[in-house]
Short mmCIF file of C-alpha atoms in Angstrom, two decimals:
data_model
loop_
_atom_site.label_atom_id
_atom_site.label_comp_id
_atom_site.label_asym_id
_atom_site.label_seq_id
_atom_site.Cartn_x
_atom_site.Cartn_y
_atom_site.Cartn_z
CA MET K 7 0.00 0.00 0.00
CA THR K 8 1.27 3.46 -0.88
CA THR K 9 1.51 6.24 1.70
CA ALA K 10 -1.29 8.14 -0.05
CA ALA K 11 -3.58 5.12 0.05
CA TRP K 12 -2.81 4.58 3.73
CA LEU K 13 -3.52 8.22 4.58
CA GLY K 14 -6.70 8.01 2.54
CA ARG K 15 -8.19 5.62 5.06
CA PRO K 16 -10.24 7.04 7.97
CA ARG K 17 -8.08 8.12 10.90
CA ARG K 18 -9.96 5.86 13.27
CA LEU K 19 -9.22 2.85 11.05
CA ARG K 20 -5.54 3.78 10.72
CA SER K 21 -5.23 4.10 14.49
CA ALA K 22 -6.86 0.72 15.07
CA PHE K 23 -4.56 -1.00 12.57
CA ALA K 24 -1.47 0.71 14.02
CA ALA K 25 -2.45 -0.33 17.56
CA GLU K 26 -3.00 -3.90 16.40
CA ARG K 27 0.39 -3.95 14.68
CA LEU K 28 2.07 -2.62 17.83
CA ALA K 29 0.35 -5.27 19.95
CA VAL K 30 1.48 -8.10 17.68
CA SER K 31 5.00 -6.62 17.60
CA VAL K 32 5.17 -6.65 21.40
CA LEU K 33 3.94 -10.24 21.42
CA PHE K 34 6.70 -11.32 19.02
CA PHE K 35 9.31 -9.51 21.14
CA CYS K 36 8.12 -11.10 24.38
CA ASN K 37 8.08 -14.57 22.82
CA GLY K 38 11.66 -14.20 21.61
CA ALA K 39 12.86 -12.82 24.93
CA LEU K 40 11.22 -15.58 26.97
CA PHE K 41 12.64 -18.32 24.79
CA ALA K 42 16.14 -16.79 24.88
CA THR K 43 15.89 -16.56 28.66
CA TRP K 44 15.47 -20.33 28.79
CA VAL K 45 18.17 -20.94 26.19
CA SER K 46 20.74 -18.81 28.01
CA ARG K 47 20.46 -20.97 31.14
CA ILE K 48 20.39 -24.43 29.52
CA PRO K 49 24.02 -25.11 30.57
CA ALA K 50 23.14 -24.27 34.19
CA ILE K 51 20.06 -26.52 34.13
CA GLN K 52 22.12 -29.31 32.55
CA THR K 53 24.79 -29.00 35.24
CA ARG K 54 22.25 -28.88 38.08
CA HIS K 55 20.60 -32.13 36.97
CA ALA K 56 23.88 -33.76 35.80
CA LEU K 57 22.44 -34.47 32.35
CA SER K 58 24.51 -35.97 29.55
CA HIS K 59 24.08 -34.69 26.00
CA ALA K 60 21.79 -37.65 25.30
CA ALA K 61 19.69 -37.08 28.43
CA LEU K 62 19.38 -33.38 27.66
CA GLY K 63 18.44 -34.26 24.09
CA LEU K 64 15.65 -36.54 25.31
CA ALA K 65 14.36 -33.84 27.66
CA LEU K 66 14.28 -31.37 24.77
CA LEU K 67 12.51 -34.02 22.69
CA VAL K 68 9.69 -34.01 25.24
CA MET K 69 9.51 -30.23 24.89
CA ALA K 70 9.27 -30.74 21.14
CA LEU K 71 6.48 -33.27 21.63
CA GLY K 72 4.49 -30.77 23.67
CA ALA K 73 4.80 -28.16 20.93
CA VAL K 74 3.90 -30.59 18.13
CA ILE K 75 0.76 -31.66 20.00
CA ALA K 76 -0.21 -28.06 20.76
CA MET K 77 0.23 -26.66 17.24
CA PRO K 78 -2.65 -28.45 15.48
CA ALA K 79 -4.75 -28.03 18.61
CA ALA K 80 -4.05 -24.29 18.49
CA GLY K 81 -5.03 -24.26 14.82
CA MET K 82 -8.40 -25.80 15.64
CA LEU K 83 -8.94 -23.40 18.54
CA ILE K 84 -8.10 -20.45 16.28
CA GLY K 85 -10.73 -21.65 13.82
CA ARG K 86 -13.34 -21.69 16.58
CA PHE K 87 -12.39 -18.78 18.85
CA ARG K 88 -10.12 -16.62 16.60
CA SER K 89 -6.40 -16.15 17.19
CA ALA K 90 -6.54 -13.41 19.84
CA PRO K 91 -7.94 -15.53 22.70
CA VAL K 92 -5.51 -18.33 21.87
CA CYS K 93 -2.63 -15.82 21.95
CA LYS K 94 -3.69 -14.57 25.37
CA VAL K 95 -3.99 -18.01 26.95
CA ALA K 96 -0.79 -19.34 25.36
CA ALA K 97 1.27 -16.28 26.34
CA THR K 98 0.02 -16.46 29.93
CA LEU K 99 0.88 -20.15 30.23
CA TYR K 100 4.26 -19.52 28.61
CA CYS K 101 5.16 -16.98 31.29
CA LEU K 102 3.88 -19.21 34.10
CA MET K 103 5.83 -22.26 32.94
CA LEU K 104 9.23 -20.55 32.64
CA PRO K 105 9.97 -20.46 36.40
CA CYS K 106 8.79 -24.07 36.68
CA LEU K 107 11.82 -25.11 34.61
CA ALA K 108 14.09 -23.87 37.40
CA LEU K 109 11.83 -25.12 40.22
CA ALA K 110 11.85 -28.73 38.98
CA PRO K 111 13.60 -30.78 41.70
CA GLY K 112 14.29 -33.87 39.60
CA HIS K 113 14.41 -35.34 36.12
CA VAL K 114 10.72 -36.32 35.98
CA THR K 115 9.45 -32.92 37.04
CA LEU K 116 11.85 -31.21 34.64
CA VAL K 117 10.51 -33.32 31.77
CA LEU K 118 6.90 -32.50 32.72
CA ALA K 119 7.73 -28.80 32.94
CA LEU K 120 9.41 -28.92 29.52
CA LEU K 121 6.35 -30.67 28.07
CA CYS K 122 4.05 -27.87 29.26
CA PHE K 123 6.55 -25.15 28.32
CA GLY K 124 6.83 -26.60 24.82
CA ALA K 125 3.05 -26.79 24.45
CA ALA K 126 2.65 -23.13 25.40
CA HIS K 127 5.49 -22.18 23.05
CA GLY K 128 3.94 -24.06 20.13
CA ALA K 129 0.47 -22.62 20.66
CA LEU K 130 1.83 -19.09 20.93
CA ASP K 131 3.92 -19.46 17.76
CA VAL K 132 0.93 -20.52 15.66
CA SER K 133 -1.51 -17.98 17.10
CA MET K 134 0.82 -14.96 16.96
CA ASN K 135 1.73 -15.71 13.34
CA ALA K 136 -1.98 -15.90 12.53
CA GLU K 137 -2.32 -12.44 14.07
CA ALA K 138 0.65 -11.24 12.00
CA VAL K 139 -0.88 -12.52 8.77
CA ASP K 140 -4.08 -10.67 9.61
CA VAL K 141 -2.22 -7.40 10.20
CA GLU K 142 -0.19 -7.78 6.99
CA THR K 143 -3.41 -8.38 5.06
CA ARG K 144 -4.85 -5.14 6.41
CA TYR K 145 -1.72 -3.15 5.59
CA ARG K 146 -1.64 -4.59 2.02
CA ARG K 147 2.17 -4.58 1.92
CA PRO K 148 4.96 -6.85 3.20
CA ILE K 149 5.55 -6.36 6.92
CA MET K 150 5.99 -9.97 8.06
CA SER K 151 9.77 -9.63 8.29
CA SER K 152 9.41 -6.74 10.75
CA PHE K 153 7.47 -8.95 13.17
CA HIS K 154 10.10 -11.66 12.99
CA ALA K 155 12.76 -8.97 13.45
CA LEU K 156 11.19 -8.13 16.78
CA PHE K 157 11.19 -11.82 17.73
CA SER K 158 14.94 -11.79 17.03
CA LEU K 159 15.36 -8.54 18.94
CA GLY K 160 13.58 -10.15 21.86
CA GLY K 161 15.93 -13.11 21.55
CA LEU K 162 18.89 -10.75 21.56
CA THR K 163 17.58 -8.96 24.64
CA GLY K 164 16.93 -12.21 26.47
CA ALA K 165 20.33 -13.62 25.53
CA ALA K 166 22.17 -10.43 26.54
CA ALA K 167 20.34 -10.42 29.86
CA GLY K 168 21.32 -14.06 30.26
CA VAL K 169 25.00 -13.22 29.73
CA ALA K 170 24.87 -10.38 32.26
CA LEU K 171 22.92 -12.25 34.92
CA THR K 172 25.07 -15.38 34.56
CA ARG K 173 28.17 -13.26 35.18
CA LEU K 174 26.45 -11.89 38.30
CA SER K 175 25.86 -15.50 39.42
CA LEU K 176 22.11 -14.93 39.62
CA ALA K 177 20.24 -18.18 40.18
CA PRO K 178 18.18 -19.45 37.23
CA LEU K 179 14.98 -19.34 39.31
CA THR K 180 15.40 -15.66 40.15
CA HIS K 181 16.29 -14.94 36.52
CA PHE K 182 13.23 -16.80 35.23
CA LEU K 183 10.89 -15.11 37.73
CA LEU K 184 12.09 -11.64 36.74
CA ALA K 185 11.70 -12.38 33.04
CA ALA K 186 8.24 -13.90 33.46
CA LEU K 187 6.99 -10.96 35.53
CA LEU K 188 8.36 -8.23 33.24
CA LEU K 189 7.43 -9.81 29.92
CA GLY K 190 4.12 -11.13 31.21
CA ALA K 191 3.14 -7.64 32.32
CA ALA K 192 4.07 -6.22 28.90
CA ALA K 193 1.97 -8.87 27.16
CA MET K 194 -1.06 -8.20 29.33
CA VAL K 195 -0.94 -4.50 28.51
CA ILE K 196 -1.32 -5.19 24.78
CA PHE K 197 -3.85 -8.04 25.02
CA PRO K 198 -6.89 -5.74 24.49
CA LYS K 199 -5.45 -4.50 21.17
CA LEU K 200 -5.23 -7.93 19.55
CA ALA K 201 -7.71 -8.56 16.74
CA SER K 202 -10.90 -10.46 17.51
CA HIS K 203 -11.99 -10.95 13.90
CA PRO K 204 -11.32 -13.71 11.33
CA LEU K 205 -8.78 -13.60 8.55
CA HIS K 206 -10.05 -12.48 5.16
CA LEU K 207 -9.48 -14.69 2.15
CA THR K 208 -7.62 -13.48 -0.88
CA PRO K 209 -9.43 -13.92 -4.19
CA ALA K 210 -6.99 -16.69 -5.14
CA ALA K 211 -7.81 -18.51 -1.94
CA GLN K 212 -11.58 -18.55 -2.34
CA PRO K 213 -13.02 -22.06 -2.50
CA ASP K 214 -13.47 -23.52 -5.95
CA PRO K 215 -17.24 -23.69 -6.61
CA ARG K 216 -16.69 -26.85 -8.65
CA THR K 217 -15.31 -28.64 -5.60
CA LYS K 218 -17.80 -30.91 -3.89
CA PRO K 219 -18.40 -30.36 -0.19
CA ALA K 220 -16.58 -33.04 1.71
CA GLY K 221 -18.45 -33.08 4.99
CA ARG K 222 -16.19 -32.50 7.95
CA ARG K 223 -12.96 -30.80 6.82
CA THR K 224 -9.66 -31.57 8.47
CA ALA K 225 -7.68 -28.75 10.05
CA PHE K 226 -4.53 -29.78 8.15
CA PRO K 227 -5.33 -31.33 4.76
CA TRP K 228 -2.54 -32.98 2.80
CA PRO K 229 -0.52 -30.09 1.30
CA SER K 230 -0.03 -29.54 -2.41
CA ARG K 231 3.44 -29.94 -3.91
CA GLY K 232 4.07 -26.18 -3.83
CA LEU K 233 2.92 -25.83 -0.24
CA LEU K 234 4.94 -28.87 0.81
CA ALA K 235 8.07 -27.38 -0.81
CA LEU K 236 7.56 -24.16 1.13
CA GLY K 237 7.12 -26.18 4.30
CA VAL K 238 10.38 -28.04 3.69
CA VAL K 239 12.22 -24.72 3.19
CA ALA K 240 10.78 -23.48 6.49
CA LEU K 241 11.74 -26.75 8.18
CA CYS K 242 15.34 -26.55 6.93
CA SER K 243 15.64 -22.94 8.07
CA MET K 244 14.25 -23.60 11.51
CA VAL K 245 16.47 -26.64 12.01
CA GLY K 246 19.33 -24.13 11.96
CA GLU K 247 17.50 -21.72 14.26
CA GLY K 248 16.70 -24.44 16.77
CA ALA K 249 20.26 -25.77 16.72
CA MET K 250 21.66 -22.30 17.38
CA ALA K 251 19.20 -21.75 20.20
CA ASP K 252 19.83 -24.96 22.11
CA TRP K 253 23.40 -25.95 21.19
CA SER K 254 25.44 -22.83 20.40
CA ALA K 255 26.18 -22.18 24.08
CA LEU K 256 27.08 -25.80 24.72
CA PHE K 257 29.34 -25.89 21.63
CA LEU K 258 31.29 -22.90 22.91
CA ARG K 259 31.56 -24.28 26.44
CA ASP K 260 32.31 -27.93 25.66
CA VAL K 261 34.12 -27.78 22.29
CA ARG K 262 35.79 -24.35 22.44
CA HIS K 263 36.23 -24.61 26.24
CA THR K 264 34.94 -21.13 27.07
CA SER K 265 33.39 -19.91 30.31
CA GLU K 266 29.65 -20.29 30.81
CA SER K 267 29.12 -16.53 30.52
CA PHE K 268 31.04 -16.37 27.22
CA ALA K 269 29.12 -19.39 25.96
CA ALA K 270 25.84 -17.50 26.37
CA ALA K 271 27.18 -14.97 23.84
CA GLY K 272 26.85 -17.56 21.06
CA TYR K 273 23.10 -17.21 20.80
CA ALA K 274 23.44 -13.45 21.30
CA ALA K 275 25.70 -13.17 18.22
CA PHE K 276 23.24 -15.24 16.22
CA SER K 277 20.32 -13.09 17.41
CA VAL K 278 22.08 -9.76 16.69
CA ALA K 279 22.77 -10.75 13.11
CA MET K 280 19.29 -12.17 12.61
CA ALA K 281 17.56 -9.09 14.00
CA ALA K 282 19.67 -6.73 11.86
CA SER K 283 18.93 -8.71 8.72
CA ARG K 284 15.22 -9.01 9.44
CA PHE K 285 14.75 -5.29 9.98
CA GLY K 286 15.85 -4.86 6.37
CA GLY K 287 14.12 -8.01 5.18
CA ASP K 288 11.12 -6.35 3.55
CA TRP K 289 13.41 -4.02 1.57
CA LEU K 290 15.69 -6.91 0.58
CA THR K 291 12.72 -8.92 -0.64
CA ALA K 292 11.55 -6.03 -2.82
CA THR K 293 15.09 -5.46 -4.17
CA LEU K 294 16.35 -9.00 -4.79
CA GLY K 295 13.14 -10.96 -5.06
CA ALA K 296 12.23 -13.82 -2.76
CA VAL K 297 13.98 -16.54 -4.78
CA ARG K 298 17.39 -14.83 -4.91
CA LEU K 299 17.11 -13.71 -1.30
CA VAL K 300 16.39 -17.24 -0.06
CA ARG K 301 19.11 -18.78 -2.24
CA TRP K 302 21.79 -16.39 -0.95
CA GLY K 303 20.49 -16.81 2.58
CA GLY K 304 20.95 -20.57 2.41
CA LEU K 305 24.48 -20.23 1.03
CA THR K 306 25.43 -17.68 3.71
CA ALA K 307 24.18 -19.96 6.48
CA THR K 308 26.12 -22.88 4.99
CA ALA K 309 29.34 -20.86 4.95
CA GLY K 310 28.77 -19.58 8.49
CA THR K 311 28.28 -23.08 9.87
CA LEU K 312 31.49 -24.30 8.24
CA VAL K 313 33.41 -21.34 9.72
CA ALA K 314 32.07 -22.01 13.23
CA LEU K 315 32.74 -25.74 13.15
CA LEU K 316 36.02 -26.01 11.25
CA LEU K 317 38.09 -22.91 12.03
CA PRO K 318 39.80 -22.60 15.43
CA GLY K 319 38.97 -20.03 18.10
CA ALA K 320 35.90 -19.12 20.13
CA GLU K 321 35.69 -15.66 18.55
CA THR K 322 35.74 -17.26 15.09
CA ALA K 323 32.81 -19.44 16.14
CA LEU K 324 30.89 -16.31 17.13
CA ILE K 325 31.49 -14.87 13.65
CA GLY K 326 30.25 -18.11 12.12
CA PHE K 327 27.10 -18.08 14.27
CA ALA K 328 26.47 -14.48 13.21
CA CYS K 329 26.71 -15.49 9.54
CA VAL K 330 24.20 -18.26 10.17
CA GLY K 331 21.86 -15.64 11.64
CA LEU K 332 22.32 -13.33 8.65
CA GLY K 333 21.57 -16.14 6.22
CA LEU K 334 18.54 -17.62 7.94
CA ALA K 335 16.96 -14.34 9.01
CA THR K 336 14.61 -13.71 6.11
CA ILE K 337 13.84 -17.30 5.09
CA VAL K 338 10.81 -17.93 7.29
CA PRO K 339 9.15 -14.52 6.75
CA ALA K 340 9.56 -14.99 2.98
CA VAL K 341 8.07 -18.49 3.19
CA PHE K 342 5.08 -17.29 5.22
CA SER K 343 4.43 -14.49 2.75
CA ALA K 344 4.69 -16.86 -0.22
CA ALA K 345 2.40 -19.40 1.43
CA GLY K 346 -0.27 -16.74 1.88
CA ARG K 347 -0.22 -16.06 -1.89
CA LEU K 348 -0.53 -19.65 -3.11
CA PRO K 349 -3.47 -19.90 -5.55
CA GLY K 350 -6.38 -22.01 -4.42
CA VAL K 351 -5.28 -22.28 -0.78
CA ALA K 352 -6.80 -20.27 2.05
CA PRO K 353 -4.08 -18.19 3.77
CA GLY K 354 -4.96 -19.64 7.16
CA THR K 355 -4.65 -23.21 5.93
CA ALA K 356 -1.36 -22.51 4.16
CA LEU K 357 0.05 -20.72 7.20
CA ALA K 358 -0.94 -23.53 9.57
CA THR K 359 0.68 -26.14 7.33
CA VAL K 360 3.94 -24.23 6.79
CA THR K 361 4.17 -23.20 10.44
CA THR K 362 3.71 -26.76 11.66
CA LEU K 363 6.36 -28.13 9.30
CA GLY K 364 8.76 -25.27 10.04
CA TYR K 365 8.47 -25.34 13.79
CA PHE K 366 8.72 -29.10 13.81
CA GLY K 367 12.27 -28.56 12.56
CA PHE K 368 12.87 -25.90 15.21
CA ILE K 369 11.81 -28.05 18.14
CA ALA K 370 12.67 -31.56 16.93
CA ALA K 371 16.17 -30.95 15.53
CA PRO K 372 17.87 -29.91 18.82
CA PRO K 373 17.05 -33.13 20.70
CA LEU K 374 18.03 -35.21 17.68
CA ILE K 375 21.32 -33.32 17.52
CA GLY K 376 21.85 -34.23 21.17
CA LEU K 377 21.37 -37.91 20.43
CA VAL K 378 23.73 -37.79 17.46
CA ALA K 379 26.28 -35.80 19.51
CA GLU K 380 26.45 -38.67 21.97
CA LEU K 381 27.63 -40.89 19.10
CA ILE K 382 29.91 -38.68 16.98
CA GLY K 383 30.45 -35.56 19.08
CA LEU K 384 28.76 -32.19 19.11
CA ARG K 385 30.86 -30.75 16.26
CA GLY K 386 29.84 -33.56 13.92
CA ALA K 387 26.19 -33.39 14.97
CA LEU K 388 26.01 -29.66 14.23
CA GLY K 389 27.28 -30.44 10.73
CA SER K 390 23.65 -31.25 9.93
CA ILE K 391 23.08 -27.49 9.62
CA VAL K 392 25.36 -27.51 6.57
CA LEU K 393 23.04 -29.98 4.84
CA THR K 394 19.81 -28.18 5.71
CA SER K 395 21.20 -24.76 4.75
CA ALA K 396 22.36 -26.09 1.39
CA GLY K 397 18.91 -27.58 0.95
CA ILE K 398 17.38 -24.12 1.37
CA ALA K 399 19.46 -22.81 -1.52
CA LEU K 400 18.40 -25.72 -3.72
CA LEU K 401 14.70 -25.28 -2.93
CA ALA K 402 14.68 -21.48 -3.35
CA PRO K 403 12.64 -21.63 -6.62
CA ALA K 404 9.65 -22.75 -4.52
CA LEU K 405 9.36 -19.10 -3.44
CA ALA K 406 8.43 -18.03 -6.99
CA THR K 407 4.75 -17.45 -6.18
CA PRO K 408 2.44 -14.79 -7.66
CA ALA K 409 3.06 -11.21 -6.56
CA PRO K 410 0.80 -9.93 -3.76
CA ALA K 411 -2.38 -8.19 -4.81
CA ASN K 412 -4.22 -5.40 -3.06
CA ARG K 413 -6.89 -6.75 -0.73
CA GLU K 414 -9.74 -4.98 0.94
CA THR K 415 -10.44 -5.79 4.56
#
């Protein structure tokens, strides 16, 4: 949408849309900050419970299971109650479960806490992206990357706070309580501004009148080839994101032999680069086109992973992690935008399918990396990011979808 067209709308409507965009932006920021808070203290939790890489990997697998179960459930709840109520409940549970990760006295309670934490995380991811798609539809121009930039900025903030508070020897429980209180309060302030209306269909996504009604429709029908390709790109990208989140600190501590406080800087370097790239993501998409942007992003992430794993030095590893962040930053926003423009598929259906596939990679890859690390070492296990990043570059043509059209809301 041009500036003139935006200003041509009634002031009351512009204010409502701007408030909704701000609310969704805050939600993305809080989500990123809460997750990074957990990530920054994984080494401390591992040490407290004396977990091996394999045991930690299995615990993270339970977290992944909670998210995978919650995602389709969240999709069905969104269809019935809209995305705003689901966002509110998921965000509240997310904040409540964070301190429980530090309160868990034993392995069983830690696993149960991770299951619930993962479920809240998965439900919030699906519902907040549904809100973001709604806002982007109303603005009639690409703004998805800006939301994901704020998720990365939240991750950076949470990781930086983790570095500082670890150096101050603050207990994980106190750290988690502070984060949950501050970010939970911020989320509650913006809850009333979240949309309470359904998504609008694009003309291309209207049902085909020649299609016979099929009785009860499934929430996640089998995806078309184009939608499946987009989902695989998202999955490959988020394998890298999940690996950086859960294993970058442990790689620095255990392979590069750094201090715990320095190790927390690994995810911070990744988050800084990702946030910087995402803030320019909408402009880069318009300049390079989605296909070229995704191809170069995959190649950059591949090179960054090789630098971090093969070249000596902890500082060199930080540079490599930053390159991974630069490369992966705009992949998922570009995929979400492309999925919403697929002909013949409702945006909500496409988004749910791509989100589920993508976040499956984010939450399932880290525990699998832990299991592989027990067999061949953490350096070798993280080499899987090289394969997935190269796969992104190869599948980049899947982003060649029709250009967005103006849509009335």
